PDB file of N, CA and C in Angstrom:
ATOM      1  N   MET A 264      80.541 121.391 -25.910  1.00 46.00           N
ATOM      2  CA  MET A 264      81.960 121.475 -25.636  1.00 46.00           C
ATOM      3  C   MET A 264      82.647 121.993 -26.884  1.00 46.00           C
ATOM      4  N   SER A 265      83.621 122.798 -26.682  1.00 53.00           N
ATOM      5  CA  SER A 265      84.365 123.355 -27.795  1.00 53.00           C
ATOM      6  C   SER A 265      85.847 123.168 -27.532  1.00 53.00           C
ATOM      7  N   LEU A 266      86.618 123.277 -28.587  1.00 57.00           N
ATOM      8  CA  LEU A 266      88.065 123.164 -28.427  1.00 57.00           C
ATOM      9  C   LEU A 266      88.622 124.326 -27.610  1.00 57.00           C
ATOM     10  N   LEU A 267      87.805 125.332 -27.346  1.00 58.00           N
ATOM     11  CA  LEU A 267      88.236 126.443 -26.499  1.00 58.00           C
ATOM     12  C   LEU A 267      88.461 125.988 -25.062  1.00 58.00           C
ATOM     13  N   ASN A 268      87.960 124.809 -24.688  1.00 56.00           N
ATOM     14  CA  ASN A 268      88.149 124.281 -23.342  1.00 56.00           C
ATOM     15  C   ASN A 268      89.529 123.665 -23.143  1.00 56.00           C
ATOM     16  N   ILE A 269      90.318 123.590 -24.180  1.00 62.00           N
ATOM     17  CA  ILE A 269      91.647 122.991 -24.067  1.00 62.00           C
ATOM     18  C   ILE A 269      92.484 123.668 -22.988  1.00 62.00           C
ATOM     19  N   PRO A 270      92.453 124.998 -22.824  1.00 70.00           N
ATOM     20  CA  PRO A 270      93.257 125.599 -21.755  1.00 70.00           C
ATOM     21  C   PRO A 270      92.915 125.064 -20.359  1.00 70.00           C
ATOM     22  N   ALA A 271      91.713 124.516 -20.179  1.00 81.00           N
ATOM     23  CA  ALA A 271      91.323 123.956 -18.892  1.00 81.00           C
ATOM     24  C   ALA A 271      92.054 122.641 -18.606  1.00 81.00           C
ATOM     25  N   LEU A 272      92.706 122.077 -19.598  1.00 87.00           N
ATOM     26  CA  LEU A 272      93.424 120.819 -19.428  1.00 87.00           C
ATOM     27  C   LEU A 272      94.876 121.062 -19.028  1.00 87.00           C
ATOM     28  N   SER A 273      95.384 120.181 -18.196  1.00 91.00           N
ATOM     29  CA  SER A 273      96.806 120.241 -17.841  1.00 91.00           C
ATOM     30  C   SER A 273      97.629 119.684 -18.993  1.00 91.00           C
ATOM     31  N   ALA A 274      98.914 119.895 -18.930  1.00 91.00           N
ATOM     32  CA  ALA A 274      99.811 119.352 -19.967  1.00 91.00           C
ATOM     33  C   ALA A 274      99.692 117.828 -20.017  1.00 91.00           C
ATOM     34  N   LYS A 275      99.552 117.202 -18.865  1.00 94.00           N
ATOM     35  CA  LYS A 275      99.411 115.739 -18.803  1.00 94.00           C
ATOM     36  C   LYS A 275      98.099 115.291 -19.462  1.00 94.00           C
ATOM     37  N   ASP A 276      97.023 116.053 -19.214  1.00 94.00           N
ATOM     38  CA  ASP A 276      95.734 115.732 -19.829  1.00 94.00           C
ATOM     39  C   ASP A 276      95.786 115.899 -21.345  1.00 94.00           C
ATOM     40  N   ILE A 277      96.437 116.958 -21.807  1.00 92.00           N
ATOM     41  CA  ILE A 277      96.573 117.194 -23.250  1.00 92.00           C
ATOM     42  C   ILE A 277      97.362 116.056 -23.890  1.00 92.00           C
ATOM     43  N   GLU A 278      98.404 115.597 -23.216  1.00 95.00           N
ATOM     44  CA  GLU A 278      99.198 114.470 -23.719  1.00 95.00           C
ATOM     45  C   GLU A 278      98.339 113.206 -23.807  1.00 95.00           C
ATOM     46  N   LEU A 279      97.516 112.974 -22.794  1.00 95.00           N
ATOM     47  CA  LEU A 279      96.625 111.807 -22.791  1.00 95.00           C
ATOM     48  C   LEU A 279      95.637 111.879 -23.954  1.00 95.00           C
ATOM     49  N   VAL A 280      94.993 113.020 -24.117  1.00 94.00           N
ATOM     50  CA  VAL A 280      94.028 113.193 -25.211  1.00 94.00           C
ATOM     51  C   VAL A 280      94.718 112.989 -26.554  1.00 94.00           C
ATOM     52  N   ASN A 281      95.870 113.604 -26.737  1.00 94.00           N
ATOM     53  CA  ASN A 281      96.601 113.476 -27.998  1.00 94.00           C
ATOM     54  C   ASN A 281      96.950 112.017 -28.279  1.00 94.00           C
ATOM     55  N   LYS A 282      97.415 111.310 -27.276  1.00 95.00           N
ATOM     56  CA  LYS A 282      97.806 109.899 -27.435  1.00 95.00           C
ATOM     57  C   LYS A 282      96.607 109.048 -27.864  1.00 95.00           C
ATOM     58  N   VAL A 283      95.492 109.215 -27.174  1.00 95.00           N
ATOM     59  CA  VAL A 283      94.308 108.397 -27.460  1.00 95.00           C
ATOM     60  C   VAL A 283      93.711 108.754 -28.821  1.00 95.00           C
ATOM     61  N   VAL A 284      93.615 110.029 -29.120  1.00 95.00           N
ATOM     62  CA  VAL A 284      93.038 110.457 -30.404  1.00 95.00           C
ATOM     63  C   VAL A 284      93.929 110.012 -31.563  1.00 95.00           C
ATOM     64  N   THR A 285      95.226 110.181 -31.421  1.00 95.00           N
ATOM     65  CA  THR A 285      96.156 109.756 -32.476  1.00 95.00           C
ATOM     66  C   THR A 285      96.036 108.257 -32.732  1.00 95.00           C
ATOM     67  N   LYS A 286      95.971 107.477 -31.664  1.00 94.00           N
ATOM     68  CA  LYS A 286      95.848 106.017 -31.801  1.00 94.00           C
ATOM     69  C   LYS A 286      94.534 105.655 -32.488  1.00 94.00           C
ATOM     70  N   TRP A 287      93.431 106.292 -32.070  1.00 93.00           N
ATOM     71  CA  TRP A 287      92.132 106.005 -32.670  1.00 93.00           C
ATOM     72  C   TRP A 287      92.130 106.362 -34.151  1.00 93.00           C
ATOM     73  N   CYS A 288      92.657 107.521 -34.478  1.00 94.00           N
ATOM     74  CA  CYS A 288      92.682 107.971 -35.874  1.00 94.00           C
ATOM     75  C   CYS A 288      93.532 107.042 -36.746  1.00 94.00           C
ATOM     76  N   ARG A 289      94.686 106.621 -36.234  1.00 95.00           N
ATOM     77  CA  ARG A 289      95.516 105.680 -37.002  1.00 95.00           C
ATOM     78  C   ARG A 289      94.775 104.378 -37.245  1.00 95.00           C
ATOM     79  N   LYS A 290      94.174 103.843 -36.182  1.00 93.00           N
ATOM     80  CA  LYS A 290      93.475 102.553 -36.278  1.00 93.00           C
ATOM     81  C   LYS A 290      92.348 102.613 -37.294  1.00 93.00           C
ATOM     82  N   HIS A 291      91.643 103.737 -37.346  1.00 91.00           N
ATOM     83  CA  HIS A 291      90.489 103.868 -38.233  1.00 91.00           C
ATOM     84  C   HIS A 291      90.812 104.596 -39.535  1.00 91.00           C
ATOM     85  N   ARG A 292      92.098 104.867 -39.726  1.00 94.00           N
ATOM     86  CA  ARG A 292      92.570 105.524 -40.958  1.00 94.00           C
ATOM     87  C   ARG A 292      91.792 106.806 -41.233  1.00 94.00           C
ATOM     88  N   VAL A 293      91.751 107.633 -40.207  1.00 92.00           N
ATOM     89  CA  VAL A 293      91.035 108.903 -40.263  1.00 92.00           C
ATOM     90  C   VAL A 293      92.035 110.005 -39.940  1.00 92.00           C
ATOM     91  N   SER A 294      91.986 111.076 -40.682  1.00 95.00           N
ATOM     92  CA  SER A 294      92.839 112.223 -40.389  1.00 95.00           C
ATOM     93  C   SER A 294      92.325 112.924 -39.139  1.00 95.00           C
ATOM     94  N   PRO A 295      93.225 113.295 -38.229  1.00 92.00           N
ATOM     95  CA  PRO A 295      92.792 114.062 -37.054  1.00 92.00           C
ATOM     96  C   PRO A 295      92.162 115.405 -37.439  1.00 92.00           C
ATOM     97  N   ASP A 296      92.455 115.890 -38.632  1.00 93.00           N
ATOM     98  CA  ASP A 296      91.909 117.162 -39.109  1.00 93.00           C
ATOM     99  C   ASP A 296      90.552 117.021 -39.795  1.00 93.00           C
ATOM    100  N   SER A 297      90.081 115.785 -39.949  1.00 93.00           N
ATOM    101  CA  SER A 297      88.782 115.560 -40.585  1.00 93.00           C
ATOM    102  C   SER A 297      87.662 115.835 -39.579  1.00 93.00           C
ATOM    103  N   ASP A 298      86.439 115.875 -40.060  1.00 90.00           N
ATOM    104  CA  ASP A 298      85.290 116.059 -39.167  1.00 90.00           C
ATOM    105  C   ASP A 298      85.234 114.953 -38.119  1.00 90.00           C
ATOM    106  N   GLN A 299      85.472 113.731 -38.554  1.00 90.00           N
ATOM    107  CA  GLN A 299      85.442 112.597 -37.627  1.00 90.00           C
ATOM    108  C   GLN A 299      86.589 112.680 -36.615  1.00 90.00           C
ATOM    109  N   GLY A 300      87.757 113.074 -37.076  1.00 93.00           N
ATOM    110  CA  GLY A 300      88.903 113.233 -36.174  1.00 93.00           C
ATOM    111  C   GLY A 300      88.650 114.314 -35.137  1.00 93.00           C
ATOM    112  N   ARG A 301      88.035 115.406 -35.562  1.00 92.00           N
ATOM    113  CA  ARG A 301      87.701 116.480 -34.614  1.00 92.00           C
ATOM    114  C   ARG A 301      86.624 116.032 -33.631  1.00 92.00           C
ATOM    115  N   ALA A 302      85.682 115.223 -34.098  1.00 90.00           N
ATOM    116  CA  ALA A 302      84.641 114.702 -33.201  1.00 90.00           C
ATOM    117  C   ALA A 302      85.259 113.818 -32.123  1.00 90.00           C
ATOM    118  N   VAL A 303      86.247 113.035 -32.505  1.00 92.00           N
ATOM    119  CA  VAL A 303      86.950 112.187 -31.537  1.00 92.00           C
ATOM    120  C   VAL A 303      87.696 113.068 -30.528  1.00 92.00           C
ATOM    121  N   MET A 304      88.329 114.122 -31.012  1.00 92.00           N
ATOM    122  CA  MET A 304      89.055 115.034 -30.127  1.00 92.00           C
ATOM    123  C   MET A 304      88.110 115.677 -29.115  1.00 92.00           C
ATOM    124  N   VAL A 305      86.974 116.165 -29.585  1.00 90.00           N
ATOM    125  CA  VAL A 305      86.007 116.810 -28.697  1.00 90.00           C
ATOM    126  C   VAL A 305      85.495 115.805 -27.663  1.00 90.00           C
ATOM    127  N   ALA A 306      85.183 114.584 -28.101  1.00 91.00           N
ATOM    128  CA  ALA A 306      84.701 113.559 -27.169  1.00 91.00           C
ATOM    129  C   ALA A 306      85.769 113.226 -26.126  1.00 91.00           C
ATOM    130  N   ALA A 307      87.013 113.133 -26.555  1.00 93.00           N
ATOM    131  CA  ALA A 307      88.101 112.831 -25.622  1.00 93.00           C
ATOM    132  C   ALA A 307      88.281 113.953 -24.610  1.00 93.00           C
ATOM    133  N   ILE A 308      88.237 115.177 -25.065  1.00 91.00           N
ATOM    134  CA  ILE A 308      88.374 116.323 -24.159  1.00 91.00           C
ATOM    135  C   ILE A 308      87.220 116.338 -23.160  1.00 91.00           C
ATOM    136  N   ASP A 309      86.014 116.088 -23.637  1.00 90.00           N
ATOM    137  CA  ASP A 309      84.850 116.036 -22.739  1.00 90.00           C
ATOM    138  C   ASP A 309      85.067 115.018 -21.627  1.00 90.00           C
ATOM    139  N   ARG A 310      85.547 113.836 -21.994  1.00 92.00           N
ATOM    140  CA  ARG A 310      85.726 112.760 -21.011  1.00 92.00           C
ATOM    141  C   ARG A 310      86.833 113.113 -20.017  1.00 92.00           C
ATOM    142  N   VAL A 311      87.904 113.725 -20.484  1.00 94.00           N
ATOM    143  CA  VAL A 311      88.994 114.106 -19.578  1.00 94.00           C
ATOM    144  C   VAL A 311      88.512 115.214 -18.643  1.00 94.00           C
ATOM    145  N   LEU A 312      87.762 116.175 -19.162  1.00 91.00           N
ATOM    146  CA  LEU A 312      87.211 117.226 -18.308  1.00 91.00           C
ATOM    147  C   LEU A 312      86.243 116.651 -17.274  1.00 91.00           C
ATOM    148  N   ALA A 313      85.625 115.515 -17.603  1.00 91.00           N
ATOM    149  CA  ALA A 313      84.712 114.846 -16.676  1.00 91.00           C
ATOM    150  C   ALA A 313      85.462 113.998 -15.649  1.00 91.00           C
ATOM    151  N   GLY A 314      86.794 113.893 -15.812  1.00 92.00           N
ATOM    152  CA  GLY A 314      87.587 113.189 -14.813  1.00 92.00           C
ATOM    153  C   GLY A 314      88.280 111.916 -15.263  1.00 92.00           C
ATOM    154  N   GLU A 315      88.093 111.502 -16.502  1.00 93.00           N
ATOM    155  CA  GLU A 315      88.735 110.278 -16.987  1.00 93.00           C
ATOM    156  C   GLU A 315      90.236 110.494 -17.118  1.00 93.00           C
ATOM    157  N   ARG A 316      91.034 109.624 -16.537  1.00 92.00           N
ATOM    158  CA  ARG A 316      92.489 109.771 -16.590  1.00 92.00           C
ATOM    159  C   ARG A 316      93.221 108.525 -17.090  1.00 92.00           C
ATOM    160  N   SER A 317      92.499 107.483 -17.406  1.00 95.00           N
ATOM    161  CA  SER A 317      93.097 106.236 -17.889  1.00 95.00           C
ATOM    162  C   SER A 317      93.039 106.199 -19.415  1.00 95.00           C
ATOM    163  N   ALA A 318      94.179 105.944 -20.050  1.00 94.00           N
ATOM    164  CA  ALA A 318      94.214 105.876 -21.516  1.00 94.00           C
ATOM    165  C   ALA A 318      93.316 104.749 -22.028  1.00 94.00           C
ATOM    166  N   ALA A 319      93.350 103.599 -21.358  1.00 94.00           N
ATOM    167  CA  ALA A 319      92.528 102.467 -21.794  1.00 94.00           C
ATOM    168  C   ALA A 319      91.042 102.784 -21.671  1.00 94.00           C
ATOM    169  N   ALA A 320      90.642 103.351 -20.549  1.00 94.00           N
ATOM    170  CA  ALA A 320      89.233 103.690 -20.344  1.00 94.00           C
ATOM    171  C   ALA A 320      88.797 104.797 -21.303  1.00 94.00           C
ATOM    172  N   LEU A 321      89.663 105.769 -21.516  1.00 93.00           N
ATOM    173  CA  LEU A 321      89.348 106.853 -22.442  1.00 93.00           C
ATOM    174  C   LEU A 321      89.194 106.309 -23.860  1.00 93.00           C
ATOM    175  N   GLY A 322      90.081 105.423 -24.259  1.00 91.00           N
ATOM    176  CA  GLY A 322      89.986 104.800 -25.574  1.00 91.00           C
ATOM    177  C   GLY A 322      88.684 104.032 -25.751  1.00 91.00           C
ATOM    178  N   GLU A 323      88.275 103.316 -24.718  1.00 92.00           N
ATOM    179  CA  GLU A 323      87.017 102.566 -24.774  1.00 92.00           C
ATOM    180  C   GLU A 323      85.821 103.513 -24.846  1.00 92.00           C
ATOM    181  N   ARG A 324      85.860 104.593 -24.102  1.00 90.00           N
ATOM    182  CA  ARG A 324      84.778 105.583 -24.155  1.00 90.00           C
ATOM    183  C   ARG A 324      84.663 106.196 -25.542  1.00 90.00           C
ATOM    184  N   ILE A 325      85.815 106.487 -26.142  1.00 90.00           N
ATOM    185  CA  ILE A 325      85.829 107.059 -27.493  1.00 90.00           C
ATOM    186  C   ILE A 325      85.251 106.056 -28.487  1.00 90.00           C
ATOM    187  N   ARG A 326      85.674 104.805 -28.369  1.00 89.00           N
ATOM    188  CA  ARG A 326      85.172 103.760 -29.269  1.00 89.00           C
ATOM    189  C   ARG A 326      83.647 103.670 -29.159  1.00 89.00           C
ATOM    190  N   SER A 327      83.135 103.637 -27.952  1.00 89.00           N
ATOM    191  CA  SER A 327      81.685 103.554 -27.736  1.00 89.00           C
ATOM    192  C   SER A 327      80.974 104.789 -28.277  1.00 89.00           C
ATOM    193  N   HIS A 328      81.525 105.953 -27.980  1.00 83.00           N
ATOM    194  CA  HIS A 328      80.925 107.211 -28.430  1.00 83.00           C
ATOM    195  C   HIS A 328      80.829 107.252 -29.960  1.00 83.00           C
ATOM    196  N   MET A 329      81.903 106.898 -30.624  1.00 85.00           N
ATOM    197  CA  MET A 329      81.912 106.977 -32.081  1.00 85.00           C
ATOM    198  C   MET A 329      80.996 105.917 -32.701  1.00 85.00           C
ATOM    199  N   ALA A 330      80.877 104.758 -32.073  1.00 83.00           N
ATOM    200  CA  ALA A 330      79.950 103.734 -32.572  1.00 83.00           C
ATOM    201  C   ALA A 330      78.517 104.235 -32.467  1.00 83.00           C
ATOM    202  N   ILE A 331      78.188 104.883 -31.365  1.00 84.00           N
ATOM    203  CA  ILE A 331      76.840 105.430 -31.186  1.00 84.00           C
ATOM    204  C   ILE A 331      76.580 106.534 -32.203  1.00 84.00           C
ATOM    205  N   GLU A 332      77.551 107.422 -32.411  1.00 77.00           N
ATOM    206  CA  GLU A 332      77.393 108.498 -33.396  1.00 77.00           C
ATOM    207  C   GLU A 332      77.202 107.931 -34.797  1.00 77.00           C
ATOM    208  N   HIS A 333      77.963 106.891 -35.126  1.00 72.00           N
ATOM    209  CA  HIS A 333      77.838 106.237 -36.432  1.00 72.00           C
ATOM    210  C   HIS A 333      76.423 105.657 -36.589  1.00 72.00           C
ATOM    211  N   TYR A 334      75.953 105.000 -35.564  1.00 68.00           N
ATOM    212  CA  TYR A 334      74.613 104.415 -35.579  1.00 68.00           C
ATOM    213  C   TYR A 334      73.550 105.496 -35.776  1.00 68.00           C
ATOM    214  N   LYS A 335      73.692 106.608 -35.037  1.00 71.00           N
ATOM    215  CA  LYS A 335      72.716 107.702 -35.141  1.00 71.00           C
ATOM    216  C   LYS A 335      72.660 108.254 -36.556  1.00 71.00           C
ATOM    217  N   GLN A 336      73.822 108.428 -37.170  1.00 67.00           N
ATOM    218  CA  GLN A 336      73.879 109.012 -38.515  1.00 67.00           C
ATOM    219  C   GLN A 336      73.210 108.111 -39.540  1.00 67.00           C
ATOM    220  N   HIS A 337      73.299 106.806 -39.340  1.00 65.00           N
ATOM    221  CA  HIS A 337      72.747 105.885 -40.321  1.00 65.00           C
ATOM    222  C   HIS A 337      71.281 105.554 -40.077  1.00 65.00           C
ATOM    223  N   TRP A 338      70.747 105.921 -38.947  1.00 67.00           N
ATOM    224  CA  TRP A 338      69.360 105.576 -38.638  1.00 67.00           C
ATOM    225  C   TRP A 338      68.462 106.789 -38.436  1.00 67.00           C
ATOM    226  N   ASP A 339      69.008 107.978 -38.639  1.00 55.00           N
ATOM    227  CA  ASP A 339      68.166 109.192 -38.530  1.00 55.00           C
ATOM    228  C   ASP A 339      67.445 109.453 -39.825  1.00 55.00           C
TER     229      ASP A 339
END
């Protein structure tokens, strides 16, 4: 998935992704422009393109995804 898929999102979907990513980045004190912030953005876009429309569910998916990525990086 690439950020080039953003045009496939509706304005409402973009707002949802922005809201969830911004909240996650603030909570974890990560810049949205950092590698980790971009990874969260890509994961959020992937989930919305897959049909996720709930902010709470999307936030939980992002949390799980990033925990798994963190685990992979430390155990590879």
